[in-house]
Short mmCIF file of C-alpha atoms in Angstrom, two decimals:
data_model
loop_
_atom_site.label_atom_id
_atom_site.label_comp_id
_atom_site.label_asym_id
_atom_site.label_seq_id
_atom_site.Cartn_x
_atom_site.Cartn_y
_atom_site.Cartn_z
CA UNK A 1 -73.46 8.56 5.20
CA UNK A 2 -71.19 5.84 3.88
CA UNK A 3 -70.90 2.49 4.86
CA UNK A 4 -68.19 0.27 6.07
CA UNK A 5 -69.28 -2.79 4.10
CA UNK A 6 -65.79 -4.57 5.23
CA UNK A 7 -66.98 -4.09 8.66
CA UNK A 8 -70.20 -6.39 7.98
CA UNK A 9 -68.12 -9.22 6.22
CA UNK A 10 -67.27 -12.23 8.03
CA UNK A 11 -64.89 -12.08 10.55
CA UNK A 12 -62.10 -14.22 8.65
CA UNK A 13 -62.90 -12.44 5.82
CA UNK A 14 -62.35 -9.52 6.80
CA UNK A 15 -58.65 -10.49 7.92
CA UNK A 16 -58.14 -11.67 4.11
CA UNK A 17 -55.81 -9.86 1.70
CA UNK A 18 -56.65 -10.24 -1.99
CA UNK A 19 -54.30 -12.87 -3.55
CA UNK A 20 -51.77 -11.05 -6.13
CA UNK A 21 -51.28 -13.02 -9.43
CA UNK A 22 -48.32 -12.57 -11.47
CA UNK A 23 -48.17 -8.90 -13.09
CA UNK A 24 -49.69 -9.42 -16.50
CA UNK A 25 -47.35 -8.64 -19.88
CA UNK A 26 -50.15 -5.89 -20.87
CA UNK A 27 -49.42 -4.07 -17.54
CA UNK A 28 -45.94 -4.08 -17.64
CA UNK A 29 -45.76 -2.81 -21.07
CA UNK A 30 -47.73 -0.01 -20.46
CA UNK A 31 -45.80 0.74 -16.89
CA UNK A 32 -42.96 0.94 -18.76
CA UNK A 33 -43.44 1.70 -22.21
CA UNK A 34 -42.29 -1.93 -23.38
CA UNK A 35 -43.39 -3.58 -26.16
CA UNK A 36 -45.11 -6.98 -25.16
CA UNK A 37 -43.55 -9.05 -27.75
CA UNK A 38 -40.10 -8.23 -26.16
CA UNK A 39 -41.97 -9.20 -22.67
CA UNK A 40 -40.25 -12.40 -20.73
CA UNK A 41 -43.35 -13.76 -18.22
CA UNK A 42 -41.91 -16.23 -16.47
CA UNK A 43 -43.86 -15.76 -13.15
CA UNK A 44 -46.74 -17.58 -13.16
CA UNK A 45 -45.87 -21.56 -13.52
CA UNK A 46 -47.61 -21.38 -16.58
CA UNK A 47 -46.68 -23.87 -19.97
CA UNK A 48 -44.18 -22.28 -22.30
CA UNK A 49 -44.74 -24.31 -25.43
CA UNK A 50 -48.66 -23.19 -25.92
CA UNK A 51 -51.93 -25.47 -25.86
CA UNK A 52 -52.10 -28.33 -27.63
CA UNK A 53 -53.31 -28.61 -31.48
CA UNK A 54 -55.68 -30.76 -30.34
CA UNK A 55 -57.24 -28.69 -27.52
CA UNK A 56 -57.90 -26.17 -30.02
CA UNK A 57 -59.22 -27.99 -32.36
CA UNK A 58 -61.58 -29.78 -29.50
CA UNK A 59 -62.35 -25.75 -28.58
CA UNK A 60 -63.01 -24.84 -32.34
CA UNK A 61 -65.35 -28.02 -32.28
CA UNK A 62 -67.48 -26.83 -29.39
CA UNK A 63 -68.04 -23.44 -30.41
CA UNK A 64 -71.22 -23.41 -32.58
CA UNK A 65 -72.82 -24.66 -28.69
CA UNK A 66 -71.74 -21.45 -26.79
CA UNK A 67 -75.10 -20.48 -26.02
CA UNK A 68 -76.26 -23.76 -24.23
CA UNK A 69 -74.66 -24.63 -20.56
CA UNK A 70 -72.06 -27.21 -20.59
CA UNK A 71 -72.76 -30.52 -18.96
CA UNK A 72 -72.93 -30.07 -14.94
CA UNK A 73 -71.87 -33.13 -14.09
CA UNK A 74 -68.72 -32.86 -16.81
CA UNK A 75 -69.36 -36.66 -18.38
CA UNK A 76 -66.73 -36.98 -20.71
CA UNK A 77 -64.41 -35.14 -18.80
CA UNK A 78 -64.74 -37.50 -15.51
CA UNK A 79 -65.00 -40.91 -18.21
CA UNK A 80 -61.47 -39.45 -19.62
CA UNK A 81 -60.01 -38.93 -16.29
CA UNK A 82 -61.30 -42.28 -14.98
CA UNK A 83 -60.19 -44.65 -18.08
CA UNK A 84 -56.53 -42.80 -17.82
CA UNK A 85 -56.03 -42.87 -13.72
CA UNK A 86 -57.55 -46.18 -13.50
CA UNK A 87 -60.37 -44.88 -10.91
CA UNK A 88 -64.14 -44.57 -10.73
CA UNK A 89 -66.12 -41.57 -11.78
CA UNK A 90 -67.71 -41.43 -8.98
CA UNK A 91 -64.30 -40.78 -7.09
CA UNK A 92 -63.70 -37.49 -9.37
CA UNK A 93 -64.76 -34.06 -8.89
CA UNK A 94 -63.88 -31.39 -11.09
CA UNK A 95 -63.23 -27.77 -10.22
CA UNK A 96 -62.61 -25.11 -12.15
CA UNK A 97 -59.11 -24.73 -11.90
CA UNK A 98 -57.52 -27.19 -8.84
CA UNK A 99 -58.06 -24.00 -6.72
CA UNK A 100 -61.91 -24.63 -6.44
CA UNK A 101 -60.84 -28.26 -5.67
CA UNK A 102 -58.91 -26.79 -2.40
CA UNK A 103 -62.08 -24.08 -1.69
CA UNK A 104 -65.02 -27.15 -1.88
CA UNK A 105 -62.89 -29.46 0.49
CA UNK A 106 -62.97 -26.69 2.89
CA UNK A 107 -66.22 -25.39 2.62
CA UNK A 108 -67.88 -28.88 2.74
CA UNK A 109 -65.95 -30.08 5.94
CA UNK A 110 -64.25 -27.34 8.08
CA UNK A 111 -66.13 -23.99 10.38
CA UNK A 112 -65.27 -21.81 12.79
CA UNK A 113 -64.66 -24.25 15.40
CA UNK A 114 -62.29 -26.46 13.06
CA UNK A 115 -58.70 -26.49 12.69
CA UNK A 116 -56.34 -26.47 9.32
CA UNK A 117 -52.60 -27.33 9.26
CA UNK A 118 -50.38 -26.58 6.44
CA UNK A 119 -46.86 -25.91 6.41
CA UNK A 120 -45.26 -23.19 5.99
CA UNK A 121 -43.73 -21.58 2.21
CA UNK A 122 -47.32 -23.56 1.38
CA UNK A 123 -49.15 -22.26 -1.45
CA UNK A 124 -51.07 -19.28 -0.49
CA UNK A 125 -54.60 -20.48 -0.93
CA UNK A 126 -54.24 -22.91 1.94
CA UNK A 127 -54.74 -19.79 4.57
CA UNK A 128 -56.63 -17.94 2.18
CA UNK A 129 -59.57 -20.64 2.26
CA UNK A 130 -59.20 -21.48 5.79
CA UNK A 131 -59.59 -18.03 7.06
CA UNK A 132 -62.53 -17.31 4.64
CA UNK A 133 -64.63 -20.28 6.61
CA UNK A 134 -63.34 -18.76 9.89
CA UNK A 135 -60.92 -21.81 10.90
CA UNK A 136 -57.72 -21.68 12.61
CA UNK A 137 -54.58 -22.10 10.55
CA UNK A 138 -51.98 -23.93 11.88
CA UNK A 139 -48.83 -23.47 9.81
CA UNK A 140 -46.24 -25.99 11.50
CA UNK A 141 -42.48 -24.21 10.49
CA UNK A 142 -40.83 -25.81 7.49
CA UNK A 143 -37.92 -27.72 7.23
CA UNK A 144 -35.15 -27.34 4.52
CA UNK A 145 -38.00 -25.15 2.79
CA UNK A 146 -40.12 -28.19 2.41
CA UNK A 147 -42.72 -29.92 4.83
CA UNK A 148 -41.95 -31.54 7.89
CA UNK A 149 -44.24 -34.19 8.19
CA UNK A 150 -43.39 -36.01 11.31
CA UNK A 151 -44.21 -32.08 13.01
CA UNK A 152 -47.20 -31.85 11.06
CA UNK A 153 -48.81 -35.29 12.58
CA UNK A 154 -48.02 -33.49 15.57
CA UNK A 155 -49.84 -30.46 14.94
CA UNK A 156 -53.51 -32.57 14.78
CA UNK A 157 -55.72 -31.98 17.43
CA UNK A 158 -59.05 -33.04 17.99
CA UNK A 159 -60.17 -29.68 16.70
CA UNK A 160 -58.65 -30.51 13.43
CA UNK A 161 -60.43 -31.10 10.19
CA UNK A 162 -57.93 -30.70 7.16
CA UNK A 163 -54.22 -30.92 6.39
CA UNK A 164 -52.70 -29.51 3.50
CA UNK A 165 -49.64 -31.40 2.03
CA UNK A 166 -48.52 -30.30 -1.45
CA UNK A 167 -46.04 -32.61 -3.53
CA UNK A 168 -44.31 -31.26 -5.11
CA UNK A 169 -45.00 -27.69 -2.91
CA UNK A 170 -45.22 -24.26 -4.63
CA UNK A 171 -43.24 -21.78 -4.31
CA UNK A 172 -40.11 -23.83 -3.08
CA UNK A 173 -40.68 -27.19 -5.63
CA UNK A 174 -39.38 -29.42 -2.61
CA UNK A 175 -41.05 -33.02 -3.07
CA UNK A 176 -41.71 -35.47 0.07
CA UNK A 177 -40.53 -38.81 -0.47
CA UNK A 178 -42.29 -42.48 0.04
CA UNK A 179 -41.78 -43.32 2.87
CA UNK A 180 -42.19 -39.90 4.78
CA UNK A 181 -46.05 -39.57 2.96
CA UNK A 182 -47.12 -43.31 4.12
CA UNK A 183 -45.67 -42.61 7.63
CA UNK A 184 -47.38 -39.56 7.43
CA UNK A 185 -50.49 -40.82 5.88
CA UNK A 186 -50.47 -43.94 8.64
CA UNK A 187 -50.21 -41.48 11.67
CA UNK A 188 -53.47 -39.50 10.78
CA UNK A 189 -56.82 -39.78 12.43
CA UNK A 190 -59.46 -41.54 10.27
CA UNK A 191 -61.54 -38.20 10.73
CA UNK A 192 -58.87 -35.71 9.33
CA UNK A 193 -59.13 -34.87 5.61
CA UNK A 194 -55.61 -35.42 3.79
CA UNK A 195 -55.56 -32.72 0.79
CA UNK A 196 -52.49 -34.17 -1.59
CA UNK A 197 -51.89 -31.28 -3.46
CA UNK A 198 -50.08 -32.70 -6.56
CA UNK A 199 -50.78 -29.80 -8.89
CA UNK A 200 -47.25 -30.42 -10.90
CA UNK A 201 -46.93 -34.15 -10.85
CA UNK A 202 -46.85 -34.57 -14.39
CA UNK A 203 -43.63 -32.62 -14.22
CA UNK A 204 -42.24 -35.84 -11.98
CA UNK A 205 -39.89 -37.90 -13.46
CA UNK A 206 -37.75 -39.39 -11.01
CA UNK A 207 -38.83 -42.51 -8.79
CA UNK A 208 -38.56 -40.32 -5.49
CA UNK A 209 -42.13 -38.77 -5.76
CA UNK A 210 -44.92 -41.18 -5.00
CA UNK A 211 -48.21 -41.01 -6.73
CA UNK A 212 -51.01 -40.36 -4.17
CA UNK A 213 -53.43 -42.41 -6.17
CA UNK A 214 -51.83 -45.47 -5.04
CA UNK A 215 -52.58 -44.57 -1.27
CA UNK A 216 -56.88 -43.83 -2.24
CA UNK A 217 -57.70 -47.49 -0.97
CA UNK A 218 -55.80 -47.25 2.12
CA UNK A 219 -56.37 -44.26 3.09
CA UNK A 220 -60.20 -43.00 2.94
CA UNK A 221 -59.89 -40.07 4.00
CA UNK A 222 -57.05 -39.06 1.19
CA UNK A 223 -58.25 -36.39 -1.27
CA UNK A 224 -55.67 -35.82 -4.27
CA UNK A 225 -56.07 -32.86 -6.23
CA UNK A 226 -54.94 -32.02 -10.22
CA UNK A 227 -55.04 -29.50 -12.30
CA UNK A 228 -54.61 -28.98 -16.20
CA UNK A 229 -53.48 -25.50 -15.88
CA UNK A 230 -49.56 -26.53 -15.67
CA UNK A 231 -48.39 -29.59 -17.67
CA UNK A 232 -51.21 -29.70 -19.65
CA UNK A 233 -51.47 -25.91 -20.85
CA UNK A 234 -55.03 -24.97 -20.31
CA UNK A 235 -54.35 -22.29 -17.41
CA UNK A 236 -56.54 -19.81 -19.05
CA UNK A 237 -59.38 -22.11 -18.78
CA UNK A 238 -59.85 -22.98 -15.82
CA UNK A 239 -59.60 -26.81 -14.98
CA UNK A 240 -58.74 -28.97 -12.38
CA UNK A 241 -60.01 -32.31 -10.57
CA UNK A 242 -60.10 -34.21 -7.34
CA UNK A 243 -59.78 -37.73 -6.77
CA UNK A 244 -61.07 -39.53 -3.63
CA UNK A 245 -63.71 -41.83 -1.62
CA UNK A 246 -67.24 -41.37 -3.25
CA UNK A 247 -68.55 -39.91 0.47
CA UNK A 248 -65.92 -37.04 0.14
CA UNK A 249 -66.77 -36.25 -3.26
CA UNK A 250 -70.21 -36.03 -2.59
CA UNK A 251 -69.90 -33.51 0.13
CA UNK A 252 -67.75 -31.70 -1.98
CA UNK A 253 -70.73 -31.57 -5.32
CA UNK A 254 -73.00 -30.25 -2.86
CA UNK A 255 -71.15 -27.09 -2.28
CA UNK A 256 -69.97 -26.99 -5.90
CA UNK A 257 -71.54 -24.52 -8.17
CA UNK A 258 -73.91 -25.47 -11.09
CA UNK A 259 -71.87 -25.58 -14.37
CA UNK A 260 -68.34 -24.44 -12.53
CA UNK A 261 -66.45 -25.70 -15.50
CA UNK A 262 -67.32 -24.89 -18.91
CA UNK A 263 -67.38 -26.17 -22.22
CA UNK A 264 -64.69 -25.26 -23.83
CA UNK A 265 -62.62 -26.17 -20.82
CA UNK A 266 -63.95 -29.70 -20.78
CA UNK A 267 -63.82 -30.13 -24.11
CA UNK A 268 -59.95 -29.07 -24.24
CA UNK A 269 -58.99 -30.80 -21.33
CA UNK A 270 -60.63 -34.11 -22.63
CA UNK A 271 -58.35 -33.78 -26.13
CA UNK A 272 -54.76 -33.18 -24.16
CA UNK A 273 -55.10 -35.72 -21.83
CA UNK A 274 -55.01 -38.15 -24.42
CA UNK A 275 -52.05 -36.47 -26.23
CA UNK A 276 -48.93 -37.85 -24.50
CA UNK A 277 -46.71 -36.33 -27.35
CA UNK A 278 -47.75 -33.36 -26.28
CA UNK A 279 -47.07 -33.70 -22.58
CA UNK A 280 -43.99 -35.70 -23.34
CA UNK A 281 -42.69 -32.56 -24.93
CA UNK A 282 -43.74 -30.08 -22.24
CA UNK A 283 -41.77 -32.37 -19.64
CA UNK A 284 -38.66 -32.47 -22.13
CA UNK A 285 -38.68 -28.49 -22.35
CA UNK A 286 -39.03 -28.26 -18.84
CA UNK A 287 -36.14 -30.95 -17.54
CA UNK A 288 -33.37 -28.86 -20.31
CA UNK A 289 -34.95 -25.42 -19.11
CA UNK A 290 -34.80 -26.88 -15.57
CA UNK A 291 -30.50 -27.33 -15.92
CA UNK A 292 -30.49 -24.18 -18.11
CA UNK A 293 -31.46 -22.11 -15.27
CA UNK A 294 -29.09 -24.20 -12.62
CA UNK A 295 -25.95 -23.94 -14.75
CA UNK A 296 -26.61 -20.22 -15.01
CA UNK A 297 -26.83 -20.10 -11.13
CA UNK A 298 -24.02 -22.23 -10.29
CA UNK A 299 -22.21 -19.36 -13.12
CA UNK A 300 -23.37 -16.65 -10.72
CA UNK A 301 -22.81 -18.26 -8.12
CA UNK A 302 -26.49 -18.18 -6.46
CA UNK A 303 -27.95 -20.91 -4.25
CA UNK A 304 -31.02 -22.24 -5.11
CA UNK A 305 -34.07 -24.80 -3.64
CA UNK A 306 -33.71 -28.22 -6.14
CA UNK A 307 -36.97 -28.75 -7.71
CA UNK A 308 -39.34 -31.18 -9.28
CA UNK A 309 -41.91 -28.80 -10.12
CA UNK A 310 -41.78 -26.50 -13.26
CA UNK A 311 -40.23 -23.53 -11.65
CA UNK A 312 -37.24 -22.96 -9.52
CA UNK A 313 -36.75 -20.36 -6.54
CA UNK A 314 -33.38 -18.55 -6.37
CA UNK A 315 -31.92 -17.19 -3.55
CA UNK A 316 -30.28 -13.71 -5.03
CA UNK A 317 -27.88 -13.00 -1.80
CA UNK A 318 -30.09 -9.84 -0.47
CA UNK A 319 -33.44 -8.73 -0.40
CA UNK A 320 -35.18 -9.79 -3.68
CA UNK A 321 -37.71 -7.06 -4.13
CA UNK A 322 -34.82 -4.58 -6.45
CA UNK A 323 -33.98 -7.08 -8.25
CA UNK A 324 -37.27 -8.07 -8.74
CA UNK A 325 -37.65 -4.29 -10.07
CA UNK A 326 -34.64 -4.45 -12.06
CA UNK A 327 -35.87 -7.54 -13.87
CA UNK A 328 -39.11 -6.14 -14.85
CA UNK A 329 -37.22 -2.46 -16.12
CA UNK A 330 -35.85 -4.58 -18.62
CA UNK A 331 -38.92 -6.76 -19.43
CA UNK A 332 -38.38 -9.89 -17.33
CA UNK A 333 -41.51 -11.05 -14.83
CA UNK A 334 -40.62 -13.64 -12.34
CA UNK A 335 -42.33 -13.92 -8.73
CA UNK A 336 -41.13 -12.58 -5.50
CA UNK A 337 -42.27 -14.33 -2.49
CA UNK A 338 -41.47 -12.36 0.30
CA UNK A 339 -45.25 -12.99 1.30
CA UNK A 340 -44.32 -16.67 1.70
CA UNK A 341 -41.52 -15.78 3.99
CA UNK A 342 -38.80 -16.02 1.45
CA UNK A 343 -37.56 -12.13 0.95
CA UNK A 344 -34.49 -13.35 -1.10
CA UNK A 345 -35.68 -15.73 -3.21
CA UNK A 346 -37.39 -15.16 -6.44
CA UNK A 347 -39.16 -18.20 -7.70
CA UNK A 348 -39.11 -19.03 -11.75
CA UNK A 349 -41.02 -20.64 -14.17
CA UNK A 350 -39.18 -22.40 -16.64
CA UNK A 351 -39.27 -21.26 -20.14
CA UNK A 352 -38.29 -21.94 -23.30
CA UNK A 353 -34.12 -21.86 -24.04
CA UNK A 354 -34.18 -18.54 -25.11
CA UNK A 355 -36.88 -17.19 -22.31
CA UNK A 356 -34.93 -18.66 -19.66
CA UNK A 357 -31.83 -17.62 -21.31
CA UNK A 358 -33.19 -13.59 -21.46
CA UNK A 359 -33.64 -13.79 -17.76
CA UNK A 360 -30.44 -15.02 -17.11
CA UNK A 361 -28.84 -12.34 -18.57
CA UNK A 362 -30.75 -9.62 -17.23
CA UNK A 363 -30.55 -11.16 -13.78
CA UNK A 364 -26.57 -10.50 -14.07
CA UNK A 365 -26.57 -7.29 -14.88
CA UNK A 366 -29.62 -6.30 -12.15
CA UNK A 367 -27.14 -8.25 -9.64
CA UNK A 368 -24.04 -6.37 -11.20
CA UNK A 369 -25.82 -2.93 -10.44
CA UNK A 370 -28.21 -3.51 -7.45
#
């Protein structure tokens, strides 16, 4: 007799598909019989210039204390991140990876009975946690790919808990100006939970993106969430942070796991925050990588969404998925999001010159013979 052990899971979970990261390099090689040194990834948002020197040499220093449990409450990390941003520790809660920033919000404050709006072309984990608690999404229709705000305020109901708002928004990298987030931010209920999603803000250089930390006084019931996976290269780590009222962030630590980021993640994260050549750099490869890619468009004469994140989506003319297969024939992983309702766009990462230079090419020729 077997079991449908689906069957017993919770009702929103049940609903839930897995999410699907970027195909690794290791996979693809051996799918194709490639040889991963030849492999372009440029699929998963990640940094293209590599960790920080002094990451690894914070790593290398915390090594010898692998068999003891890092510090719970993350002291250093939360001193570092309170000194830089100007805020109290108290207002921080870190997460491992900004992901588990977005899950504790939701756990701690919305149920069944609770609504969640987000827009659409939103990141994916915005439905993904909402259906998990057994809330009702409510994904208000996008407008020019990006979030319409004004619709959004409209969405709230009394039954509503949460809004996502992501700035600049993954997978489209459309940003929401300032004074479309304080109108926005002004016509919310004191009791509705405001998650600023700025995972790629460090990638913001123009004045047209505000900084949510300057709207944390105002605003109580603001939550901004970070991450050091992008700018900051420590994806494979696993850490991220939230910044809002103490009384949020207390909610949120009594949901959060015991020890949910490590040591070697703290430790890391602590060292690159205080290397701004380091971060200069990854912003400098990323704004010449970011017109690389755009030239080579405009030369193929694809539209594309403008960005400020550190990736671009591409609208190839037809249904992206061939391409999409074409690329990776020839060793070339970008991201299609046809599960964010965008079938002929493929959205990607910026690389270095001759990473996003490799795609380029290959993208002509898969267009040439699609």
């Amino acid at each position: 007799m077997t079991c449908d052990f689906l069957a017993l899971a919770q009702p929103g979970v049940q609903k839930l598909s897995p999410y699907v990261p970027g195909k690794p390099v290791e996979e693809l090689a051996r799918e194709f019989g490639l040889r991963p040194d030849d492999i372009v990834k440029l699929a998963s948002n990640e940094n293209p210039l590599g960790p920080s020197p002094m990451a690894i040499a914070a790593i290398e220093s915390v090594l010898p204390d692998m068999t003891r449990y890092p510090d719970g409450n993350g002291f250093a990390l939360k001193q570092a991140l309170a000194d830089r941003l100007a805020v109290s520790p108290s207002m921080i809660t870190l997460g491992n990876g900004s992901n588990d920033i977005l899950e504790l919000i939701t756990r701690a404050f919305v149920g069944p009975l609770h609504e969640v709006v987000f827009s659409e072309h939103a990141f994916a984990v915005y439905p993904i946690v909402t259906q998990a608690v057994g809330a009702r999404a409510v994904v208000v229709p996008a407008k020019d790919w990006g979030h319409d705000l004004d619709a959004m305020a409209d969405a709230i109901t009394a039954d509503t808990r949460l809004v996502f708002v992501a700035n600049p928004n993954n997978p489209t990298g459309t940003w929401i100006e300032r004074a479309e987030l304080e109108r926005f931010l002004a016509r919310v209920p004191e009791q509705v939970i405001v998650v600023l999603d700025e995972a790629y803000t460090e990638y913001v250089e123009t004045t047209d993106v505000p900084n949510g930390l300057d709207y944390l006084d105002r605003y109580p019931n603001l939550l901004v969430s970070r991450t050091f996976s992008k700018a900051y290269g420590l994806a494979a780590l696993r850490v991220g942070y939230g910044i809002c009222q103490p009384g949020i962030a207390d909610a949120m630590n009594r949901v959060r796991q015991p020890f949910n980021v490590n040591s070697l993640a703290q430790a890391a994260a602590v060292a690159t925050l205080s290397d701004d050549a380091y971060l200069a750099e990854s912003r400098r490869i990323n704004r010449e990588g970011m017109a690389q890619l755009e030239a080579g468009f405009a030369a193929l004469k694809l539209q594309w969404i403008p960005s400020r994140g550190n990736f671009i989506a591409v609208d190839v003319g037809r249904d992206a998925a061939p391409v999409f297969q074409a690329l990776l024939r020839q060793g070339v992983i970008v991201r299609p999001v046809a599960n964010y309702g965008m079938p002929n766009h493929l959205r990607v990462s910026i690389g270095l010159a001759e990473e996003n230079q490799r795609f380029l090419d290959v993208l002509k020729q898969a267009l040439l013979h699609d």
